[in-house]
PDB file of C-alpha atoms and ligand atoms in Angstrom:
ATOM      1  CA  GLY A 246      28.536  -2.626  20.713  1.00  0.00           C
ATOM      2  CA  LEU A 247      25.906  -1.745  18.134  1.00  0.00           C
ATOM      3  CA  ARG A 248      26.651   1.014  15.636  1.00  0.00           C
ATOM      4  CA  ARG A 249      23.540   3.114  15.082  1.00  0.00           C
ATOM      5  CA  GLU A 250      24.655   4.083  11.580  1.00  0.00           C
ATOM      6  CA  SER A 251      24.582   0.459  10.368  1.00  0.00           C
ATOM      7  CA  MET A 252      21.243  -0.464  11.895  1.00  0.00           C
ATOM      8  CA  PRO A 253      19.003  -2.430   9.478  1.00  0.00           C
ATOM      9  CA  ARG A 254      16.289  -0.129   8.075  1.00  0.00           C
ATOM     10  CA  HIS A 255      13.780  -2.964   7.647  1.00  0.00           C
ATOM     11  CA  VAL A 256      13.682  -6.034   9.947  1.00  0.00           C
ATOM     12  CA  ALA A 257      11.368  -8.996   9.169  1.00  0.00           C
ATOM     13  CA  LEU A 258      10.356 -11.453  11.895  1.00  0.00           C
ATOM     14  CA  VAL A 259       8.959 -14.995  11.868  1.00  0.00           C
ATOM     15  CA  MET A 260       7.628 -15.242  15.427  1.00  0.00           C
ATOM     16  CA  ASP A 261       7.804 -19.018  15.761  1.00  0.00           C
ATOM     17  CA  GLY A 262       7.663 -21.371  18.759  1.00  0.00           C
ATOM     18  CA  ASN A 263       4.674 -20.055  20.718  1.00  0.00           C
ATOM     19  CA  ARG A 264       2.885 -23.403  21.082  1.00  0.00           C
ATOM     20  CA  ARG A 265       6.079 -25.243  22.081  1.00  0.00           C
ATOM     21  CA  TRP A 266       6.690 -22.534  24.695  1.00  0.00           C
ATOM     22  CA  ALA A 267       3.241 -23.243  26.183  1.00  0.00           C
ATOM     23  CA  ARG A 268       3.576 -27.033  25.930  1.00  0.00           C
ATOM     24  CA  ILE A 269       6.927 -27.060  27.794  1.00  0.00           C
ATOM     25  CA  ARG A 270       5.213 -25.183  30.668  1.00  0.00           C
ATOM     26  CA  GLY A 271       2.128 -27.361  30.641  1.00  0.00           C
ATOM     27  CA  LEU A 272       0.099 -24.297  29.623  1.00  0.00           C
ATOM     28  CA  PRO A 273      -2.721 -24.115  27.070  1.00  0.00           C
ATOM     29  CA  VAL A 274      -1.716 -23.097  23.534  1.00  0.00           C
ATOM     30  CA  GLY A 275      -3.443 -19.733  23.954  1.00  0.00           C
ATOM     31  CA  SER A 276      -0.966 -18.813  26.706  1.00  0.00           C
ATOM     32  CA  GLY A 277       1.840 -19.304  24.177  1.00  0.00           C
ATOM     33  CA  TYR A 278       0.171 -16.989  21.688  1.00  0.00           C
ATOM     34  CA  GLU A 279      -0.443 -14.386  24.422  1.00  0.00           C
ATOM     35  CA  ALA A 280       3.206 -14.652  25.507  1.00  0.00           C
ATOM     36  CA  GLY A 281       4.079 -14.079  21.855  1.00  0.00           C
ATOM     37  CA  VAL A 282       2.174 -10.800  21.865  1.00  0.00           C
ATOM     38  CA  ARG A 283       4.206  -9.640  24.888  1.00  0.00           C
ATOM     39  CA  SER A 284       7.411 -10.481  22.995  1.00  0.00           C
ATOM     40  CA  LEU A 285       6.230  -8.527  19.979  1.00  0.00           C
ATOM     41  CA  ARG A 286       5.453  -5.507  22.158  1.00  0.00           C
ATOM     42  CA  SER A 287       8.997  -5.484  23.562  1.00  0.00           C
ATOM     43  CA  VAL A 288      10.652  -5.886  20.138  1.00  0.00           C
ATOM     44  CA  VAL A 289       8.496  -3.057  18.725  1.00  0.00           C
ATOM     45  CA  GLU A 290       9.647  -0.844  21.623  1.00  0.00           C
ATOM     46  CA  LEU A 291      13.272  -1.688  20.840  1.00  0.00           C
ATOM     47  CA  CYS A 292      12.819  -0.928  17.125  1.00  0.00           C
ATOM     48  CA  CYS A 293      11.440   2.514  18.047  1.00  0.00           C
ATOM     49  CA  LYS A 294      14.390   3.156  20.414  1.00  0.00           C
ATOM     50  CA  LEU A 295      16.984   2.011  17.848  1.00  0.00           C
ATOM     51  CA  GLY A 296      15.514   3.990  14.966  1.00  0.00           C
ATOM     52  CA  ILE A 297      14.647   0.970  12.827  1.00  0.00           C
ATOM     53  CA  ARG A 298      12.251   2.226  10.131  1.00  0.00           C
ATOM     54  CA  VAL A 299      10.172  -0.889   9.256  1.00  0.00           C
ATOM     55  CA  LEU A 300       9.356  -4.062  11.204  1.00  0.00           C
ATOM     56  CA  SER A 301       7.441  -6.755   9.269  1.00  0.00           C
ATOM     57  CA  VAL A 302       6.050  -9.611  11.370  1.00  0.00           C
ATOM     58  CA  PHE A 303       4.572 -12.907  10.190  1.00  0.00           C
ATOM     59  CA  ALA A 304       1.505 -13.143  12.417  1.00  0.00           C
ATOM     60  CA  PHE A 305      -0.638 -15.682  10.537  1.00  0.00           C
ATOM     61  CA  SER A 306       0.153 -17.455   7.280  1.00  0.00           C
ATOM     62  CA  SER A 307      -2.218 -18.627   4.532  1.00  0.00           C
ATOM     63  CA  GLU A 308      -1.418 -22.172   5.715  1.00  0.00           C
ATOM     64  CA  ASN A 309      -2.258 -21.393   9.362  1.00  0.00           C
ATOM     65  CA  TRP A 310      -5.941 -21.534   8.384  1.00  0.00           C
ATOM     66  CA  PHE A 311      -5.536 -25.326   8.528  1.00  0.00           C
ATOM     67  CA  ARG A 312      -4.793 -25.241  12.273  1.00  0.00           C
ATOM     68  CA  PRO A 313      -7.459 -26.530  14.684  1.00  0.00           C
ATOM     69  CA  GLN A 314     -10.548 -24.302  14.499  1.00  0.00           C
ATOM     70  CA  ALA A 315     -10.254 -23.362  18.190  1.00  0.00           C
ATOM     71  CA  GLU A 316      -6.681 -22.095  17.698  1.00  0.00           C
ATOM     72  CA  VAL A 317      -7.609 -20.091  14.609  1.00  0.00           C
ATOM     73  CA  GLU A 318     -10.514 -18.473  16.451  1.00  0.00           C
ATOM     74  CA  PHE A 319      -8.271 -17.721  19.435  1.00  0.00           C
ATOM     75  CA  LEU A 320      -5.658 -16.103  17.190  1.00  0.00           C
ATOM     76  CA  MET A 321      -8.214 -13.996  15.326  1.00  0.00           C
ATOM     77  CA  GLU A 322      -9.675 -12.819  18.647  1.00  0.00           C
ATOM     78  CA  LEU A 323      -6.119 -12.102  19.859  1.00  0.00           C
ATOM     79  CA  PHE A 324      -5.399  -9.934  16.799  1.00  0.00           C
ATOM     80  CA  GLU A 325      -8.570  -7.969  17.430  1.00  0.00           C
ATOM     81  CA  ARG A 326      -7.858  -7.585  21.178  1.00  0.00           C
ATOM     82  CA  GLY A 327      -4.216  -6.710  20.475  1.00  0.00           C
ATOM     83  CA  MET A 328      -5.067  -3.906  18.052  1.00  0.00           C
ATOM     84  CA  ARG A 329      -7.703  -2.440  20.374  1.00  0.00           C
ATOM     85  CA  ASP A 330      -5.485  -2.615  23.491  1.00  0.00           C
ATOM     86  CA  GLU A 331      -2.395  -1.228  21.729  1.00  0.00           C
ATOM     87  CA  MET A 332      -4.081   1.656  19.905  1.00  0.00           C
ATOM     88  CA  GLY A 333      -3.048   4.126  22.619  1.00  0.00           C
ATOM     89  CA  SER A 334       0.596   3.133  22.605  1.00  0.00           C
ATOM     90  CA  LEU A 335       0.715   3.023  18.787  1.00  0.00           C
ATOM     91  CA  LEU A 336      -0.328   6.672  18.770  1.00  0.00           C
ATOM     92  CA  ARG A 337       2.006   7.629  21.633  1.00  0.00           C
ATOM     93  CA  GLU A 338       4.941   5.849  19.928  1.00  0.00           C
ATOM     94  CA  ASN A 339       4.017   7.407  16.554  1.00  0.00           C
ATOM     95  CA  ILE A 340       3.850   3.931  14.987  1.00  0.00           C
ATOM     96  CA  ARG A 341       2.201   3.415  11.583  1.00  0.00           C
ATOM     97  CA  ILE A 342       0.433   0.056  11.195  1.00  0.00           C
ATOM     98  CA  SER A 343      -0.072  -1.675   7.830  1.00  0.00           C
ATOM     99  CA  VAL A 344      -1.660  -5.119   7.542  1.00  0.00           C
ATOM    100  CA  ILE A 345      -0.852  -7.261   4.485  1.00  0.00           C
ATOM    101  CA  GLY A 346      -2.452 -10.553   3.420  1.00  0.00           C
ATOM    102  CA  ASP A 347      -5.708 -11.914   2.042  1.00  0.00           C
ATOM    103  CA  SER A 348      -8.123  -9.966   4.259  1.00  0.00           C
ATOM    104  CA  SER A 349     -11.172 -11.483   2.499  1.00  0.00           C
ATOM    105  CA  LYS A 350     -10.763 -14.511   4.781  1.00  0.00           C
ATOM    106  CA  LEU A 351     -10.962 -12.389   7.949  1.00  0.00           C
ATOM    107  CA  SER A 352     -14.170 -11.589   9.827  1.00  0.00           C
ATOM    108  CA  ARG A 353     -15.973  -8.386   8.873  1.00  0.00           C
ATOM    109  CA  SER A 354     -15.274  -6.910  12.320  1.00  0.00           C
ATOM    110  CA  LEU A 355     -11.532  -7.651  12.087  1.00  0.00           C
ATOM    111  CA  GLN A 356     -11.402  -6.222   8.557  1.00  0.00           C
ATOM    112  CA  GLU A 357     -13.085  -3.032   9.779  1.00  0.00           C
ATOM    113  CA  LEU A 358     -10.782  -2.760  12.805  1.00  0.00           C
ATOM    114  CA  ILE A 359      -7.747  -3.164  10.525  1.00  0.00           C
ATOM    115  CA  THR A 360      -9.012  -0.458   8.179  1.00  0.00           C
ATOM    116  CA  ARG A 361      -9.653   1.894  11.117  1.00  0.00           C
ATOM    117  CA  THR A 362      -6.253   1.174  12.687  1.00  0.00           C
ATOM    118  CA  GLU A 363      -4.428   1.766   9.393  1.00  0.00           C
ATOM    119  CA  GLU A 364      -6.414   4.953   8.852  1.00  0.00           C
ATOM    120  CA  THR A 365      -5.810   6.261  12.374  1.00  0.00           C
ATOM    121  CA  THR A 366      -2.044   5.635  12.232  1.00  0.00           C
ATOM    122  CA  LYS A 367      -1.314   6.401   8.583  1.00  0.00           C
ATOM    123  CA  THR A 368       0.175   9.854   9.257  1.00  0.00           C
ATOM    124  CA  ASN A 369       2.481   8.558  12.018  1.00  0.00           C
ATOM    125  CA  CYS A 370       6.095   8.900  10.941  1.00  0.00           C
ATOM    126  CA  GLY A 371       7.879   6.701  13.472  1.00  0.00           C
ATOM    127  CA  LEU A 372       8.341   2.947  13.078  1.00  0.00           C
ATOM    128  CA  GLN A 373       6.180   1.343  10.376  1.00  0.00           C
ATOM    129  CA  LEU A 374       4.849  -1.995  11.683  1.00  0.00           C
ATOM    130  CA  ILE A 375       3.722  -4.299   8.860  1.00  0.00           C
ATOM    131  CA  VAL A 376       1.652  -7.211  10.175  1.00  0.00           C
ATOM    132  CA  ALA A 377       1.226 -10.142   7.771  1.00  0.00           C
ATOM    133  CA  VAL A 378      -2.105 -11.840   8.472  1.00  0.00           C
ATOM    134  CA  SER A 379      -3.551 -14.538   6.199  1.00  0.00           C
ATOM    135  CA  TYR A 380      -0.438 -13.783   4.124  1.00  0.00           C
ATOM    136  CA  SER A 381       1.994 -15.814   2.085  1.00  0.00           C
ATOM    137  CA  GLY A 382       4.783 -14.808  -0.280  1.00  0.00           C
ATOM    138  CA  GLN A 383       3.250 -16.893  -3.040  1.00  0.00           C
ATOM    139  CA  TYR A 384      -0.189 -15.296  -2.490  1.00  0.00           C
ATOM    140  CA  ASP A 385       1.493 -11.876  -2.746  1.00  0.00           C
ATOM    141  CA  ILE A 386       3.218 -12.685  -6.050  1.00  0.00           C
ATOM    142  CA  VAL A 387       0.013 -14.204  -7.482  1.00  0.00           C
ATOM    143  CA  GLN A 388      -2.090 -11.135  -6.597  1.00  0.00           C
ATOM    144  CA  ALA A 389       0.602  -8.882  -8.099  1.00  0.00           C
ATOM    145  CA  CYS A 390       0.514 -10.930 -11.344  1.00  0.00           C
ATOM    146  CA  GLN A 391      -3.279 -10.660 -11.438  1.00  0.00           C
ATOM    147  CA  LYS A 392      -3.135  -6.869 -11.090  1.00  0.00           C
ATOM    148  CA  ILE A 393      -0.445  -6.621 -13.796  1.00  0.00           C
ATOM    149  CA  ALA A 394      -2.359  -8.940 -16.159  1.00  0.00           C
ATOM    150  CA  LEU A 395      -5.420  -6.720 -15.710  1.00  0.00           C
ATOM    151  CA  LYS A 396      -3.368  -3.632 -16.650  1.00  0.00           C
ATOM    152  CA  VAL A 397      -2.137  -5.382 -19.809  1.00  0.00           C
ATOM    153  CA  LYS A 398      -5.701  -6.516 -20.621  1.00  0.00           C
ATOM    154  CA  ASP A 399      -6.967  -2.945 -20.150  1.00  0.00           C
ATOM    155  CA  GLY A 400      -4.205  -1.723 -22.479  1.00  0.00           C
ATOM    156  CA  LEU A 401      -2.590   0.347 -19.687  1.00  0.00           C
ATOM    157  CA  ILE A 402       0.771  -1.415 -20.130  1.00  0.00           C
ATOM    158  CA  GLU A 403       2.509  -3.699 -22.618  1.00  0.00           C
ATOM    159  CA  PRO A 404       3.929  -7.119 -21.589  1.00  0.00           C
ATOM    160  CA  ASN A 405       7.473  -5.838 -22.027  1.00  0.00           C
ATOM    161  CA  ASP A 406       6.733  -2.984 -19.606  1.00  0.00           C
ATOM    162  CA  ILE A 407       6.730  -5.685 -16.902  1.00  0.00           C
ATOM    163  CA  ASN A 408       9.977  -5.436 -14.963  1.00  0.00           C
ATOM    164  CA  GLU A 409      11.227  -5.846 -11.391  1.00  0.00           C
ATOM    165  CA  SER A 410      10.170  -2.386 -10.287  1.00  0.00           C
ATOM    166  CA  LEU A 411       6.639  -2.877 -11.651  1.00  0.00           C
ATOM    167  CA  ILE A 412       6.297  -6.137  -9.705  1.00  0.00           C
ATOM    168  CA  LYS A 413       7.817  -4.505  -6.619  1.00  0.00           C
ATOM    169  CA  GLN A 414       5.121  -1.816  -6.684  1.00  0.00           C
ATOM    170  CA  GLU A 415       2.274  -4.316  -7.139  1.00  0.00           C
ATOM    171  CA  LEU A 416       3.318  -6.473  -4.165  1.00  0.00           C
ATOM    172  CA  GLU A 417       1.462  -5.774  -0.912  1.00  0.00           C
ATOM    173  CA  THR A 418       4.687  -4.420   0.584  1.00  0.00           C
ATOM    174  CA  ASN A 419       4.094  -1.372  -1.625  1.00  0.00           C
ATOM    175  CA  CYS A 420       2.750   0.129   1.618  1.00  0.00           C
ATOM    176  CA  THR A 421       6.318   0.972   2.659  1.00  0.00           C
ATOM    177  CA  GLU A 422       9.249   3.007   1.406  1.00  0.00           C
ATOM    178  CA  PHE A 423      11.627   0.125   2.267  1.00  0.00           C
ATOM    179  CA  PRO A 424       9.896  -3.085   1.030  1.00  0.00           C
ATOM    180  CA  TYR A 425      13.051  -5.247   1.039  1.00  0.00           C
ATOM    181  CA  PRO A 426      14.035  -6.431   4.538  1.00  0.00           C
ATOM    182  CA  ASP A 427      17.726  -6.004   5.422  1.00  0.00           C
ATOM    183  CA  LEU A 428      17.477  -8.670   8.115  1.00  0.00           C
ATOM    184  CA  LEU A 429      15.094 -11.613   8.605  1.00  0.00           C
ATOM    185  CA  ILE A 430      14.979 -13.199  12.065  1.00  0.00           C
ATOM    186  CA  ARG A 431      13.256 -16.541  12.627  1.00  0.00           C
ATOM    187  CA  THR A 432      12.983 -17.962  16.135  1.00  0.00           C
ATOM    188  CA  SER A 433      12.593 -21.481  17.598  1.00  0.00           C
ATOM    189  CA  GLY A 434      15.388 -23.150  15.657  1.00  0.00           C
ATOM    190  CA  GLU A 435      13.420 -23.777  12.464  1.00  0.00           C
ATOM    191  CA  LEU A 436      15.542 -23.077   9.373  1.00  0.00           C
ATOM    192  CA  ARG A 437      12.927 -22.256   6.766  1.00  0.00           C
ATOM    193  CA  ILE A 438      11.047 -19.328   5.253  1.00  0.00           C
ATOM    194  CA  SER A 439       7.538 -20.921   5.515  1.00  0.00           C
ATOM    195  CA  ASN A 440       6.157 -18.902   2.616  1.00  0.00           C
ATOM    196  CA  PHE A 441       6.741 -15.546   4.293  1.00  0.00           C
ATOM    197  CA  LEU A 442       7.950 -12.629   2.103  1.00  0.00           C
ATOM    198  CA  LEU A 443       9.573 -14.261  -0.952  1.00  0.00           C
ATOM    199  CA  TRP A 444      10.309 -11.728  -3.689  1.00  0.00           C
ATOM    200  CA  GLN A 445      11.298  -9.174  -1.070  1.00  0.00           C
ATOM    201  CA  LEU A 446      13.850 -11.460   0.666  1.00  0.00           C
ATOM    202  CA  ALA A 447      16.095 -11.738  -2.440  1.00  0.00           C
ATOM    203  CA  TYR A 448      19.171 -10.225  -0.693  1.00  0.00           C
ATOM    204  CA  THR A 449      18.049 -10.222   2.924  1.00  0.00           C
ATOM    205  CA  GLU A 450      20.500 -11.372   5.609  1.00  0.00           C
ATOM    206  CA  LEU A 451      19.000 -14.393   7.418  1.00  0.00           C
ATOM    207  CA  PHE A 452      19.404 -14.936  11.171  1.00  0.00           C
ATOM    208  CA  PHE A 453      18.029 -18.011  12.942  1.00  0.00           C
ATOM    209  CA  ALA A 454      17.637 -17.891  16.725  1.00  0.00           C
ATOM    210  CA  GLN A 455      17.215 -20.946  18.955  1.00  0.00           C
ATOM    211  CA  SER A 456      14.912 -19.140  21.397  1.00  0.00           C
ATOM    212  CA  LEU A 457      11.207 -19.779  21.204  1.00  0.00           C
ATOM    213  CA  TRP A 458       9.444 -16.551  20.272  1.00  0.00           C
ATOM    214  CA  PRO A 459       8.040 -15.813  23.758  1.00  0.00           C
ATOM    215  CA  ASP A 460      11.622 -16.071  25.116  1.00  0.00           C
ATOM    216  CA  PHE A 461      13.039 -13.746  22.423  1.00  0.00           C
ATOM    217  CA  GLY A 462      13.675 -10.469  24.220  1.00  0.00           C
ATOM    218  CA  GLU A 463      16.067  -7.528  24.246  1.00  0.00           C
ATOM    219  CA  VAL A 464      19.235  -9.614  24.677  1.00  0.00           C
ATOM    220  CA  GLU A 465      18.309 -11.936  21.806  1.00  0.00           C
ATOM    221  CA  PHE A 466      17.234  -9.073  19.545  1.00  0.00           C
ATOM    222  CA  LEU A 467      20.475  -7.144  20.151  1.00  0.00           C
ATOM    223  CA  GLU A 468      22.427 -10.349  19.432  1.00  0.00           C
ATOM    224  CA  ALA A 469      20.688 -10.638  16.044  1.00  0.00           C
ATOM    225  CA  LEU A 470      21.397  -6.988  15.249  1.00  0.00           C
ATOM    226  CA  GLN A 471      25.048  -7.460  16.285  1.00  0.00           C
ATOM    227  CA  ALA A 472      25.298 -10.444  13.915  1.00  0.00           C
ATOM    228  CA  PHE A 473      23.745  -8.351  11.152  1.00  0.00           C
ATOM    229  CA  GLN A 474      26.356  -5.647  11.616  1.00  0.00           C
ATOM    230  CA  GLN A 475      29.146  -8.231  11.136  1.00  0.00           C
ATOM    231  CA  ARG A 476      27.753  -9.338   7.779  1.00  0.00           C
ATOM    232  CA  GLN A 477      29.442  -8.346   4.470  1.00  0.00           C
ATOM    233  CA  ARG A 478      26.541  -7.599   2.107  1.00  0.00           C
ATOM    234  CA  ARG A 479      27.664  -8.027  -1.522  1.00  0.00           C
ATOM    235  CA  TYR A 480      24.254  -8.299  -3.274  1.00  0.00           C
ATOM    236  CA  GLY A 481      25.872 -10.779  -5.698  1.00  0.00           C
ATOM    237  CA  GLY A 482      28.304  -8.080  -6.816  1.00  0.00           C
ATOM    238  CA  ARG A 483      31.874  -7.382  -5.558  1.00  0.00           C
ATOM    239  CA  ASP A 484      33.949 -10.461  -6.268  1.00  0.00           C
ATOM    240  CA  PHE A 485      35.894 -10.830  -2.984  1.00  0.00           C
TER     241      PHE A 485
HETATM  242  C1  IPR B 659       0.671 -17.943  14.216  1.00  0.00           C
HETATM  243  C2  IPR B 659       2.139 -17.851  14.524  1.00  0.00           C
HETATM  244  C3  IPR B 659       2.597 -16.470  14.898  1.00  0.00           C
HETATM  245  C4  IPR B 659       2.477 -18.813  15.641  1.00  0.00           C
HETATM  246  C5  IPR B 659       3.959 -19.149  15.714  1.00  0.00           C
HETATM  247  O1  IPR B 659       4.164 -20.103  16.739  1.00  0.00           O
HETATM  248  P1  IPR B 659       3.609 -21.545  16.477  1.00  0.00           P
HETATM  249  O2  IPR B 659       2.153 -21.579  16.732  1.00  0.00           O
HETATM  250  O3  IPR B 659       4.016 -22.009  15.088  1.00  0.00           O
HETATM  251  O4  IPR B 659       4.315 -22.441  17.590  1.00  0.00           O
HETATM  252  P2  IPR B 659       5.012 -23.849  17.347  1.00  0.00           P
HETATM  253  O5  IPR B 659       5.981 -23.669  16.194  1.00  0.00           O
HETATM  254  O6  IPR B 659       5.712 -24.143  18.653  1.00  0.00           O
HETATM  255  O7  IPR B 659       3.926 -24.841  16.992  1.00  0.00           O
HETATM  256 MG1   MG B 660       5.552 -22.931  14.344  1.00  0.00          MG
END
């Protein structure tokens, strides 16, 4: 069984396989995305129950903007609907929401809803849910470099003040106490990172599940956590 004391503090999720799930059932793509939201709701519930501190989910990547216009619009509307519909349960479950990514590409109304949702939940001390929207690991590192370069230009720091902890605090995951995921789960059988968190995944345990995201439920999540608890994490140290 699962040992609560060796639960990952921060779990990262690539929720992949929604469109395939719909296609296999002869359903429209939107049904796959909506099924994906139901999966996310159940995994969030589990994280709260298991005392996991941070759950980061890859909801929409910088590259997803190149999907068919209709799909992009559907997804953006789904994010808006999801945040509005879930506000009650976020407050009841004491969940803090943070959204990371290039928000300048989002509609004004979605940007405002995100700001309000972050504001309303910022004092919640239960699970922190980090939703990556219009995000990529490379975008995150570039924006961190830009902020650091500005500090050097303004004479606030010297080039040799730049170190790992300075970069860590300039990344958009500076919204959490535990920015480095202990476990990354990617569903649907794809074995790649797809430009999700990059700097932060340096020593993260990777777990790839065959299930398509809408089929990834409690059993599959517990299986991933079980696998995590079997791992020997050496962080490049200990020589055995
Ligand atoms: C936007 C993202 C969460 C959607 C993930 O599922 P997907 O659309 O990549 O589905 P497929 O991999 O089956 O095409
Ligand atoms: Mg995919």
